[in-house]
Amino acid sequence: MNFHEYQAKELFAEFGIPVPPGKVAASPEQAVDAAKALGGSQWMVKAQIHAGGRGKAGGVKFCKSTDEVKAAAAAMLGRDMETYQSGGRALPVNLVLVTDATNIAKELYLSILVDRDSKAVSFIASAQGGVDIEQVARETPEDIHTIEINFVEGLQPYQCRKLAFDMGLDAKQATQLTKIMLGLYKLFNERDLALVELNPLAILDSGVLMALDGKVNSDDNAEFRHPKLAAMRDLSQEDAAEAAAVQHNLN
Ligand code: ADP
Ligand code: MG
């Protein structure tokens, strides 16, 4: 099963992976309320659909006023959105995520999955994030770094630090990346996930690392062990407008 970005970010927050504060909305008015509740003066309005590539399809909008938030939400909600990753289908937008707009210095790519060949849980990372990772793999494969995790030893902090330095991060950022990877590894194992992807994992102007987008797929065979995840799945399949009423807080 797949999850929306806001649901992925709720899981990230639970496992200590930094995400910007955000709230979901099912109407332009709710989006304005969400922006006001978040505070600040710059927000992103993001269509919640089960596909990436939203940025290029008009599903990720930078807003500098609550009027812009309202207009962006109105333009997205109730529409069907097709992206280059939506498999030729137009997906309904029933919810938007209103979230703090952050100042980005650099965008990284980080994912954890089971490597089909080695059958080992692996991290894949690149300093060339934010873009289509398949394209990076095709054009500059040397920019893709892979770490295999030994099943018995688990993820070792030195592996994370080496990866950080391979991607050109400094020592402070390496410490943050290590914490994020240990959190992801725990999330991946405890919730029987099949894939977690952070693209981008941003380095902000302040030097802080933060997940600005999240994709989570879980192992359907393990669903019975995770009623909370299954409940999230039900919500995402219905794409229920009531979801906004639940007022998910990402703090
Ligand atoms: P998608 O992968 O579906 O296109 P993303 O969530 O990755 O959507 O957003 C696309 C781009 O928008 C990101 O690569 C990033 O540059 C920018 N972006 C997304 N969220 C934020 C945010 N909270 N603050 C600033 N920029 C953002
Ligand atoms: Mg993305």
JSON list of C-alpha atoms in Angstrom, two decimals, residues 9 19-22 35 38-46 60-65 69 97-104 202 204-205 210 212:
[
{"chain": "A", "resi": 9, "resn": "LYS", "atom": "CA", "xyz": [5.86, 12.83, 7.10]},
{"chain": "A", "resi": 19, "resn": "VAL", "atom": "CA", "xyz": [10.06, 17.58, 8.61]},
{"chain": "A", "resi": 20, "resn": "PRO", "atom": "CA", "xyz": [8.68, 21.10, 8.23]},
{"chain": "A", "resi": 21, "resn": "PRO", "atom": "CA", "xyz": [5.45, 21.86, 10.13]},
{"chain": "A", "resi": 22, "resn": "GLY", "atom": "CA", "xyz": [2.34, 21.30, 7.99]},
{"chain": "A", "resi": 35, "resn": "ALA", "atom": "CA", "xyz": [-1.47, 28.72, 6.78]},
{"chain": "A", "resi": 38, "resn": "LEU", "atom": "CA", "xyz": [1.24, 27.53, 10.94]},
{"chain": "A", "resi": 39, "resn": "GLY", "atom": "CA", "xyz": [2.25, 31.18, 11.03]},
{"chain": "A", "resi": 40, "resn": "GLY", "atom": "CA", "xyz": [5.12, 32.67, 9.08]},
{"chain": "A", "resi": 41, "resn": "SER", "atom": "CA", "xyz": [4.79, 34.38, 5.72]},
{"chain": "A", "resi": 42, "resn": "GLN", "atom": "CA", "xyz": [5.80, 31.76, 3.12]},
{"chain": "A", "resi": 43, "resn": "TRP", "atom": "CA", "xyz": [4.08, 28.46, 2.50]},
{"chain": "A", "resi": 44, "resn": "MET", "atom": "CA", "xyz": [4.03, 25.62, 0.02]},
{"chain": "A", "resi": 45, "resn": "VAL", "atom": "CA", "xyz": [0.68, 24.21, -1.09]},
{"chain": "A", "resi": 46, "resn": "LYS", "atom": "CA", "xyz": [1.13, 20.61, -2.22]},
{"chain": "A", "resi": 60, "resn": "VAL", "atom": "CA", "xyz": [3.58, 22.18, -5.69]},
{"chain": "A", "resi": 61, "resn": "LYS", "atom": "CA", "xyz": [3.09, 25.93, -5.33]},
{"chain": "A", "resi": 62, "resn": "PHE", "atom": "CA", "xyz": [5.13, 28.51, -3.43]},
{"chain": "A", "resi": 63, "resn": "CYS", "atom": "CA", "xyz": [2.90, 31.15, -1.80]},
{"chain": "A", "resi": 64, "resn": "LYS", "atom": "CA", "xyz": [3.76, 34.50, -0.22]},
{"chain": "A", "resi": 65, "resn": "SER", "atom": "CA", "xyz": [0.31, 35.44, 1.09]},
{"chain": "A", "resi": 69, "resn": "VAL", "atom": "CA", "xyz": [-2.52, 29.93, -0.59]},
{"chain": "A", "resi": 97, "resn": "LEU", "atom": "CA", "xyz": [-0.75, 19.84, 2.38]},
{"chain": "A", "resi": 98, "resn": "VAL", "atom": "CA", "xyz": [0.01, 23.38, 3.50]},
{"chain": "A", "resi": 99, "resn": "THR", "atom": "CA", "xyz": [3.53, 23.49, 4.86]},
{"chain": "A", "resi": 100, "resn": "ASP", "atom": "CA", "xyz": [6.29, 25.96, 5.73]},
{"chain": "A", "resi": 101, "resn": "ALA", "atom": "CA", "xyz": [8.36, 27.01, 2.73]},
{"chain": "A", "resi": 102, "resn": "THR", "atom": "CA", "xyz": [11.98, 26.53, 3.67]},
{"chain": "A", "resi": 103, "resn": "ASN", "atom": "CA", "xyz": [15.13, 28.10, 2.22]},
{"chain": "A", "resi": 104, "resn": "ILE", "atom": "CA", "xyz": [17.00, 25.31, 0.49]},
{"chain": "A", "resi": 202, "resn": "ALA", "atom": "CA", "xyz": [17.09, 19.17, 1.85]},
{"chain": "A", "resi": 204, "resn": "LEU", "atom": "CA", "xyz": [18.50, 24.26, 4.47]},
{"chain": "A", "resi": 205, "resn": "ASP", "atom": "CA", "xyz": [20.36, 27.57, 4.43]},
{"chain": "A", "resi": 210, "resn": "MET", "atom": "CA", "xyz": [15.02, 18.16, 6.60]},
{"chain": "A", "resi": 212, "resn": "LEU", "atom": "CA", "xyz": [10.69, 18.02, 2.26]}
]
